[in-house]
Coordinates of C-alpha atoms in Angstrom, one line a residue:
Chain A
X113 CA 85.9 78.4 113.9
X114 CA 82.7 78.5 113.0
X115 CA 82.0 78.3 109.5
X116 CA 83.3 82.0 108.0
X117 CA 80.6 82.9 105.9
X118 CA 81.5 86.2 102.8
X119 CA 77.5 86.3 102.2
X120 CA 75.9 86.6 97.8
X121 CA 77.7 87.6 95.3
X122 CA 75.8 91.2 94.3
X123 CA 76.6 93.0 90.7
X124 CA 76.7 96.8 91.1
X125 CA 75.5 99.3 88.6
X126 CA 75.6 102.9 89.1
X127 CA 73.6 105.7 86.8
X128 CA 76.0 108.3 86.1
X129 CA 73.8 111.6 86.0
X130 CA 69.7 110.8 85.5
X131 CA 68.7 110.0 82.6
X132 CA 72.2 108.3 81.7
X133 CA 72.2 104.4 81.9
X134 CA 73.0 102.3 84.1
X135 CA 76.4 101.0 84.2
X136 CA 78.1 98.0 85.6
X137 CA 81.0 99.0 88.3
X138 CA 82.0 96.0 89.6
X139 CA 80.3 93.6 92.6
X140 CA 80.3 93.7 96.4
X141 CA 79.6 90.3 98.8
X142 CA 75.4 91.3 101.3
X143 CA 73.7 89.5 103.1
X144 CA 70.3 91.1 101.7
X145 CA 70.0 94.2 99.1
X146 CA 70.0 96.9 102.4
X147 CA 73.1 95.9 102.3
X148 CA 74.2 95.7 98.6
X149 CA 73.0 98.7 98.2
X150 CA 75.2 99.8 100.8
X151 CA 78.0 97.9 100.7
X152 CA 77.8 99.6 96.3
X153 CA 77.6 103.3 97.8
X154 CA 80.6 102.9 100.2
X155 CA 82.4 101.1 97.3
X156 CA 81.3 102.9 94.2
X157 CA 80.2 106.1 95.4
X158 CA 82.8 108.4 97.3
X159 CA 83.2 110.7 94.8
X160 CA 79.7 111.8 93.4
X161 CA 80.2 109.1 90.7
X162 CA 76.3 108.3 91.5
X163 CA 73.2 108.9 91.2
X164 CA 71.2 106.0 91.1
X165 CA 72.8 102.7 91.5
X166 CA 71.2 99.2 91.4
X167 CA 72.3 96.4 92.8
X168 CA 71.3 92.2 91.1
X169 CA 72.1 88.8 93.0
X170 CA 75.1 87.5 90.4
X171 CA 73.6 84.1 90.1
X172 CA 70.6 85.7 88.7
X173 CA 72.9 87.2 86.4
X174 CA 72.9 85.5 82.8
X175 CA 75.3 86.5 80.4
X176 CA 76.2 85.2 76.7
X177 CA 78.6 82.4 76.0
X178 CA 82.5 84.3 75.2
X179 CA 83.5 81.4 72.4
X180 CA 79.6 81.1 70.5
X181 CA 79.8 85.1 69.9
X182 CA 80.5 84.9 66.0
X183 CA 77.1 82.6 67.1
X184 CA 75.3 84.6 68.9
X185 CA 75.5 87.7 66.9
X186 CA 75.6 86.6 63.5
X187 CA 72.1 87.4 62.9
X188 CA 73.0 91.3 62.2
X189 CA 76.7 90.7 60.6
X190 CA 75.2 91.2 57.0
X191 CA 72.7 93.9 57.5
X192 CA 74.3 97.2 57.0
X193 CA 71.6 98.5 55.7
X194 CA 70.4 98.7 59.1
X195 CA 72.6 102.2 60.0
X196 CA 72.2 105.9 58.1
X197 CA 75.1 105.3 56.2
X198 CA 74.6 102.4 53.8
X199 CA 72.4 104.7 52.0
X200 CA 73.6 107.2 49.2
X201 CA 72.1 110.6 50.1
X202 CA 71.2 113.1 46.4
X203 CA 73.4 115.5 45.8
X204 CA 72.4 118.9 47.7
X205 CA 70.2 117.1 49.6
X206 CA 69.7 118.7 53.3
X207 CA 70.8 116.5 55.8
X208 CA 67.0 116.6 58.9
Chain B
X192 CA 89.5 71.7 73.0
X193 CA 92.8 70.4 74.2
X194 CA 95.3 72.3 76.5
X195 CA 97.1 73.8 73.1
X196 CA 94.3 74.9 71.2
X197 CA 93.1 76.7 74.1
X198 CA 97.3 78.7 75.0
X199 CA 96.9 79.3 71.2
X200 CA 93.8 80.6 70.7
X201 CA 94.3 82.7 74.6
X202 CA 97.8 83.4 72.8
X203 CA 96.2 84.9 69.2
X204 CA 94.0 87.6 71.7
X205 CA 96.3 88.1 73.6
X206 CA 99.1 88.9 71.1
X207 CA 95.7 91.6 69.8
X208 CA 96.2 92.7 72.2
X209 CA 91.9 91.8 73.7
X210 CA 91.3 91.8 76.4
X211 CA 90.7 88.3 78.2
X212 CA 87.6 87.8 80.4
X213 CA 85.9 85.9 83.6
X214 CA 84.3 83.2 80.8
X215 CA 86.9 83.0 78.0
X216 CA 89.2 80.3 78.2
X217 CA 92.3 80.3 80.2
X218 CA 95.6 78.5 80.4
X219 CA 96.4 77.6 84.2
X220 CA 99.3 78.6 84.6
X221 CA 98.1 82.4 83.8
X222 CA 94.8 81.9 86.1
X223 CA 97.2 80.2 88.9
X224 CA 99.4 83.5 88.4
X225 CA 96.9 86.6 88.6
X226 CA 95.0 85.3 91.7
X227 CA 98.7 85.2 93.2
X228 CA 99.4 88.3 91.7
X229 CA 95.5 90.3 92.1
X230 CA 95.6 88.6 95.5
X231 CA 98.0 89.7 96.6
X232 CA 97.9 92.8 95.4
X233 CA 94.1 93.0 98.2
X234 CA 95.8 91.6 100.3
X235 CA 98.7 94.6 100.1
X236 CA 95.1 97.5 100.1
X237 CA 94.0 96.3 102.8
X238 CA 97.6 96.1 105.1
X239 CA 98.4 99.1 104.0
X240 CA 95.8 100.7 106.3
X241 CA 97.8 99.7 109.6
X242 CA 100.5 102.4 109.5
X243 CA 98.0 104.6 109.0
X244 CA 95.7 104.1 111.2
X245 CA 98.1 103.9 113.9
X246 CA 98.4 107.9 113.5
X247 CA 94.2 108.6 113.1
X248 CA 93.6 109.3 116.3
X249 CA 97.1 112.0 116.4
X250 CA 96.5 113.9 112.9
X251 CA 96.9 117.1 114.0
X252 CA 94.5 119.5 112.6
X253 CA 91.5 117.5 111.9
X254 CA 91.5 119.2 108.2
X255 CA 94.1 116.2 107.6
X256 CA 92.1 114.1 109.9
X257 CA 89.7 113.5 108.3
X258 CA 91.5 113.2 105.4
X259 CA 93.6 110.6 106.5
X260 CA 89.7 109.3 107.3
X261 CA 89.2 109.3 103.3
X262 CA 92.2 108.3 102.6
X263 CA 91.9 105.2 104.5
X264 CA 88.6 104.4 103.7
X265 CA 89.4 104.6 99.8
X266 CA 92.7 101.7 101.0
X267 CA 89.4 99.3 101.4
X268 CA 87.8 100.5 98.5
X269 CA 90.8 99.2 96.6
X270 CA 91.4 95.9 98.2
X271 CA 87.0 95.3 97.5
X272 CA 87.6 96.0 93.8
X273 CA 90.5 93.9 93.2
X274 CA 89.4 91.0 96.1
X275 CA 86.4 91.5 93.0
X276 CA 88.3 91.0 91.0
X277 CA 90.6 88.2 92.1
X278 CA 87.2 86.4 93.1
X279 CA 86.0 85.7 88.3
X280 CA 89.6 83.9 88.7
X281 CA 87.2 80.8 90.0
X282 CA 89.0 81.7 94.2
X283 CA 86.9 81.9 97.6
X284 CA 87.0 85.0 99.1
X285 CA 87.6 83.1 102.2
X286 CA 90.7 80.9 100.1
X287 CA 92.7 84.2 100.4
X288 CA 92.0 85.8 103.2
X289 CA 93.2 81.7 104.9
X290 CA 95.9 81.9 102.6
X291 CA 97.1 85.4 103.6
X292 CA 97.0 83.6 106.6
X293 CA 98.6 81.6 106.6
X294 CA 101.7 83.6 105.0
X295 CA 100.9 81.9 102.4
X296 CA 100.1 84.3 100.2
X297 CA 102.2 87.4 101.3
X298 CA 101.0 91.3 100.6
X299 CA 103.4 94.4 99.5
X300 CA 106.9 94.8 101.9
X301 CA 106.3 97.5 102.3
X302 CA 103.8 97.6 104.9
X303 CA 106.0 95.9 107.2
X304 CA 107.8 99.0 108.1
X305 CA 106.8 100.8 111.1
X306 CA 105.0 104.1 110.9
X307 CA 107.1 106.0 113.7
X308 CA 105.7 110.1 113.5
X309 CA 103.6 112.1 111.7
X310 CA 105.7 112.7 108.9
X311 CA 106.0 109.2 108.1
X312 CA 102.3 109.8 107.5
X313 CA 104.0 112.2 104.6
X314 CA 106.4 110.1 104.0
X315 CA 104.1 107.3 102.9
X316 CA 101.5 108.9 101.1
X317 CA 104.6 110.7 99.0
X318 CA 106.3 107.9 98.5
X319 CA 104.4 104.6 99.1
X320 CA 101.8 105.2 97.2
X321 CA 103.5 107.4 94.5
X322 CA 105.1 104.1 93.9
X323 CA 102.4 102.2 94.1
X324 CA 101.2 104.4 91.6
X325 CA 104.2 104.9 88.5
X326 CA 103.2 100.7 88.7
X327 CA 99.2 101.0 88.6
X328 CA 99.2 102.9 85.6
X329 CA 101.0 100.8 83.6
X330 CA 98.0 97.9 85.0
X331 CA 95.8 99.8 83.9
X332 CA 97.1 98.1 80.0
X333 CA 97.2 94.6 81.7
X334 CA 95.7 91.5 79.3
X335 CA 92.4 90.7 81.9
X336 CA 89.8 92.9 81.7
X337 CA 88.7 93.0 85.2
X338 CA 91.8 93.7 86.3
X339 CA 92.4 96.4 84.5
X340 CA 89.3 98.6 85.2
X341 CA 90.2 98.1 89.2
X342 CA 93.3 99.7 88.7
X343 CA 91.4 102.5 86.0
X344 CA 89.0 103.0 89.0
X345 CA 92.0 102.8 91.8
X346 CA 95.0 105.2 89.4
X347 CA 91.5 107.7 90.0
X348 CA 91.9 107.9 93.6
X349 CA 94.9 106.9 94.2
X350 CA 96.5 110.7 92.7
X351 CA 94.9 112.3 96.0
X352 CA 97.0 109.9 98.0
X353 CA 100.2 111.0 97.2
X354 CA 99.9 114.3 96.7
X355 CA 97.9 114.9 100.4
X356 CA 101.1 113.0 101.5
X357 CA 103.5 116.1 99.0
X358 CA 101.1 118.3 101.9
X359 CA 102.0 117.0 104.6
X360 CA 105.8 116.6 103.9
X361 CA 105.6 120.4 101.9
X362 CA 104.1 122.3 105.1
X363 CA 106.1 120.1 107.4
X364 CA 109.6 121.8 105.1
X365 CA 108.2 124.8 105.7
X366 CA 107.8 124.6 109.7
X367 CA 111.0 124.7 112.5
X368 CA 113.9 123.9 112.1
X369 CA 112.7 120.4 114.2
X370 CA 109.7 120.2 111.3
X371 CA 112.1 119.7 109.0
X372 CA 114.4 117.6 110.2
X373 CA 111.5 115.2 111.3
X374 CA 109.9 115.4 106.9
X375 CA 114.2 114.2 106.2
X376 CA 114.1 111.2 108.7
X377 CA 110.7 110.2 107.2
X378 CA 112.4 110.5 103.9
X379 CA 115.2 109.1 104.8
X380 CA 113.3 105.6 106.2
X381 CA 110.9 105.4 103.2
X382 CA 112.9 106.2 100.4
X383 CA 114.6 102.5 99.8
X384 CA 112.2 100.9 101.3
X385 CA 110.0 102.6 98.4
X386 CA 112.5 101.6 95.1
X387 CA 112.3 97.1 96.5
X388 CA 108.8 98.5 96.3
X389 CA 108.5 97.3 92.3
X390 CA 110.7 94.1 93.1
X391 CA 114.1 92.7 91.2
X392 CA 116.4 94.0 89.1
X393 CA 114.9 92.2 85.9
X394 CA 117.4 91.0 85.9
X395 CA 116.2 88.3 88.9
X396 CA 113.2 88.6 88.1
X397 CA 111.9 84.9 87.8
X398 CA 108.5 85.7 87.3
X399 CA 108.5 88.2 84.2
X400 CA 109.0 85.9 81.6
X401 CA 104.8 84.5 81.8
X402 CA 103.7 87.7 82.5
X403 CA 105.1 89.7 80.0
X404 CA 104.7 87.0 77.2
X405 CA 100.8 87.5 78.3
X406 CA 100.5 91.1 79.3
X407 CA 100.3 90.9 82.6
X408 CA 103.3 93.2 82.8
X409 CA 103.8 95.5 80.4
X410 CA 107.1 97.1 81.9
X411 CA 109.6 95.9 83.8
X412 CA 110.6 96.6 87.6
X413 CA 113.3 98.1 86.2
X414 CA 111.6 100.0 84.7
X415 CA 109.2 101.3 86.5
X416 CA 111.7 102.6 89.4
X417 CA 113.7 104.1 86.9
X418 CA 110.5 106.5 86.9
X419 CA 109.8 106.8 90.2
X420 CA 112.8 108.1 91.3
X421 CA 113.1 110.6 87.8
X422 CA 110.2 112.4 88.8
X423 CA 110.6 111.6 92.2
X424 CA 113.5 113.4 92.8
X425 CA 112.3 116.6 91.2
X426 CA 109.4 116.9 93.5
X427 CA 111.9 116.2 96.5
X428 CA 114.2 119.2 95.2
X429 CA 111.3 121.4 94.7
X430 CA 110.7 121.1 98.5
X431 CA 114.1 121.1 99.8
X432 CA 114.6 117.5 101.4
X433 CA 117.8 115.9 100.0
X434 CA 118.0 111.6 98.3
X435 CA 119.6 109.7 101.3
X436 CA 121.9 108.2 98.1
X437 CA 125.3 109.5 97.7
X438 CA 125.7 107.3 93.9
X439 CA 122.2 109.1 92.7
X440 CA 123.1 111.5 90.2
X441 CA 122.0 113.1 86.7
X442 CA 123.1 110.9 84.0
X443 CA 122.9 113.3 81.0
X444 CA 123.2 111.1 78.1
X445 CA 120.7 108.4 79.6
X446 CA 118.7 111.7 80.3
X447 CA 117.9 110.1 83.9
X448 CA 118.8 109.8 87.1
X449 CA 121.9 106.6 88.1
X450 CA 121.0 105.8 91.6
X451 CA 122.5 103.5 94.3
X452 CA 122.4 99.7 95.1
X453 CA 119.4 99.0 97.0
X454 CA 119.6 96.8 99.7
X455 CA 118.4 93.1 98.4
X456 CA 119.4 91.5 101.5
X457 CA 117.0 93.5 103.7
X458 CA 114.7 92.6 100.4
X459 CA 115.3 89.3 100.9
X460 CA 115.0 89.3 104.9
X461 CA 111.6 91.4 105.0
X462 CA 109.6 89.2 102.8
X463 CA 111.2 85.8 104.6
X464 CA 109.5 87.6 108.2
X465 CA 112.0 89.8 109.5
X466 CA 110.5 92.8 108.6
X467 CA 110.2 95.1 111.6
X468 CA 106.7 94.4 111.9
X469 CA 105.6 91.1 110.0
X470 CA 103.9 89.2 113.0
X471 CA 102.4 92.6 114.4
X472 CA 100.7 93.1 110.7
X473 CA 100.0 90.0 110.5
X474 CA 98.1 89.6 113.7
X475 CA 96.4 92.6 114.1
X476 CA 94.8 91.5 111.1
X477 CA 93.9 87.8 112.6
X478 CA 92.3 89.0 115.6
X479 CA 90.2 92.1 113.8
X480 CA 88.6 89.3 111.5
X481 CA 87.8 86.7 113.9
X482 CA 87.3 89.2 116.3
X483 CA 84.6 90.2 114.0
X484 CA 83.3 87.1 113.3
X485 CA 80.0 87.7 114.5
X486 CA 78.9 90.7 112.6
X487 CA 79.3 87.6 109.3
X488 CA 77.8 86.2 111.5
X489 CA 74.3 87.8 112.3
X490 CA 74.2 88.7 108.8
X491 CA 74.1 85.4 107.3
X492 CA 71.3 84.3 109.8
X493 CA 69.5 88.0 108.5
X494 CA 70.0 86.3 105.1
X495 CA 68.9 82.9 105.7
X496 CA 65.7 84.3 107.9
X497 CA 64.7 87.1 104.6
X498 CA 65.5 83.7 102.6
X499 CA 62.5 81.8 104.5
X500 CA 60.3 84.8 103.7
X501 CA 61.3 84.8 100.3

């Protein structure tokens, strides 16, 4: 048989309603962006799950390394003062 | 890290109920176990389109034809979610298809039974998808992230399948005596193979040890089978179908149904290629895979062309 390519892998991100974040839904195989969009529509939005789709070639996604997560996210570990709950509100003061 | 350290760190994560993700280190046996299970699950979704596809052109109304088409399209989609999940473990789509064609990878036994008439479409949706849902709901909490997420998506869609099947059976049971007999006949043929879908009894289940330790599997074959029986017997009673098991009776003490002995000889025969439709299912898949080669080649040629332009 001839070479049997299953084409490139694309990652699919779906916006479930206007204004919301794009969330990773899964992946599809496709030869080009048009095919990737159509496949993503057919596979991930058969029940009105989306108002918009992004497709990105999987090879262009850079991911942080799970093993290094501790070190990688360390800079935020000791900065509780970035959260509103860090601060004590004077008695009787109302929230804005 | 050496193999033992990797395995310990891995098991620690599993014991804390954390999901394992594609880039995490995992024992080779876990990876291979998942590839076998997820690819088999994907193949089942895809091969499962055949017995139903058999009735698209003969659906009794436009409504039922539209519904059946939508259901079959879902099954294809489920296969794709699962192939994608398996690919994250480092096996390619080509390899999985090749393993299916060579017989190295299996698919669910149930799809080696024929769909003889329209009542079978009801029985498949109701019983086969019903059994699949019980299994898949449990798998939503499986330890491998991409597999668990695929299961969540699949479960959302699968309950429509079960309901449309039950509706077909319920409508036939409201029909003529002939239609009632057809529904009961389909029930008689699909009941036992549906129970077999959960696999061997826990006492004879060779792959369970690690599957539980690694939390790939959360509940045992017998527990899931029992859950399916208890729910389905009630639904059968409501529409007037009888369960083709003379030993089936309510066990007051255990608060569940006792059932008769499953014919494991038949189960093994079908697994080993001697079911009614094994050869037909595989021949069909291979034929259409090969006949579709030109589409893949055209897409690849177009891809090459696009890449040259950029």
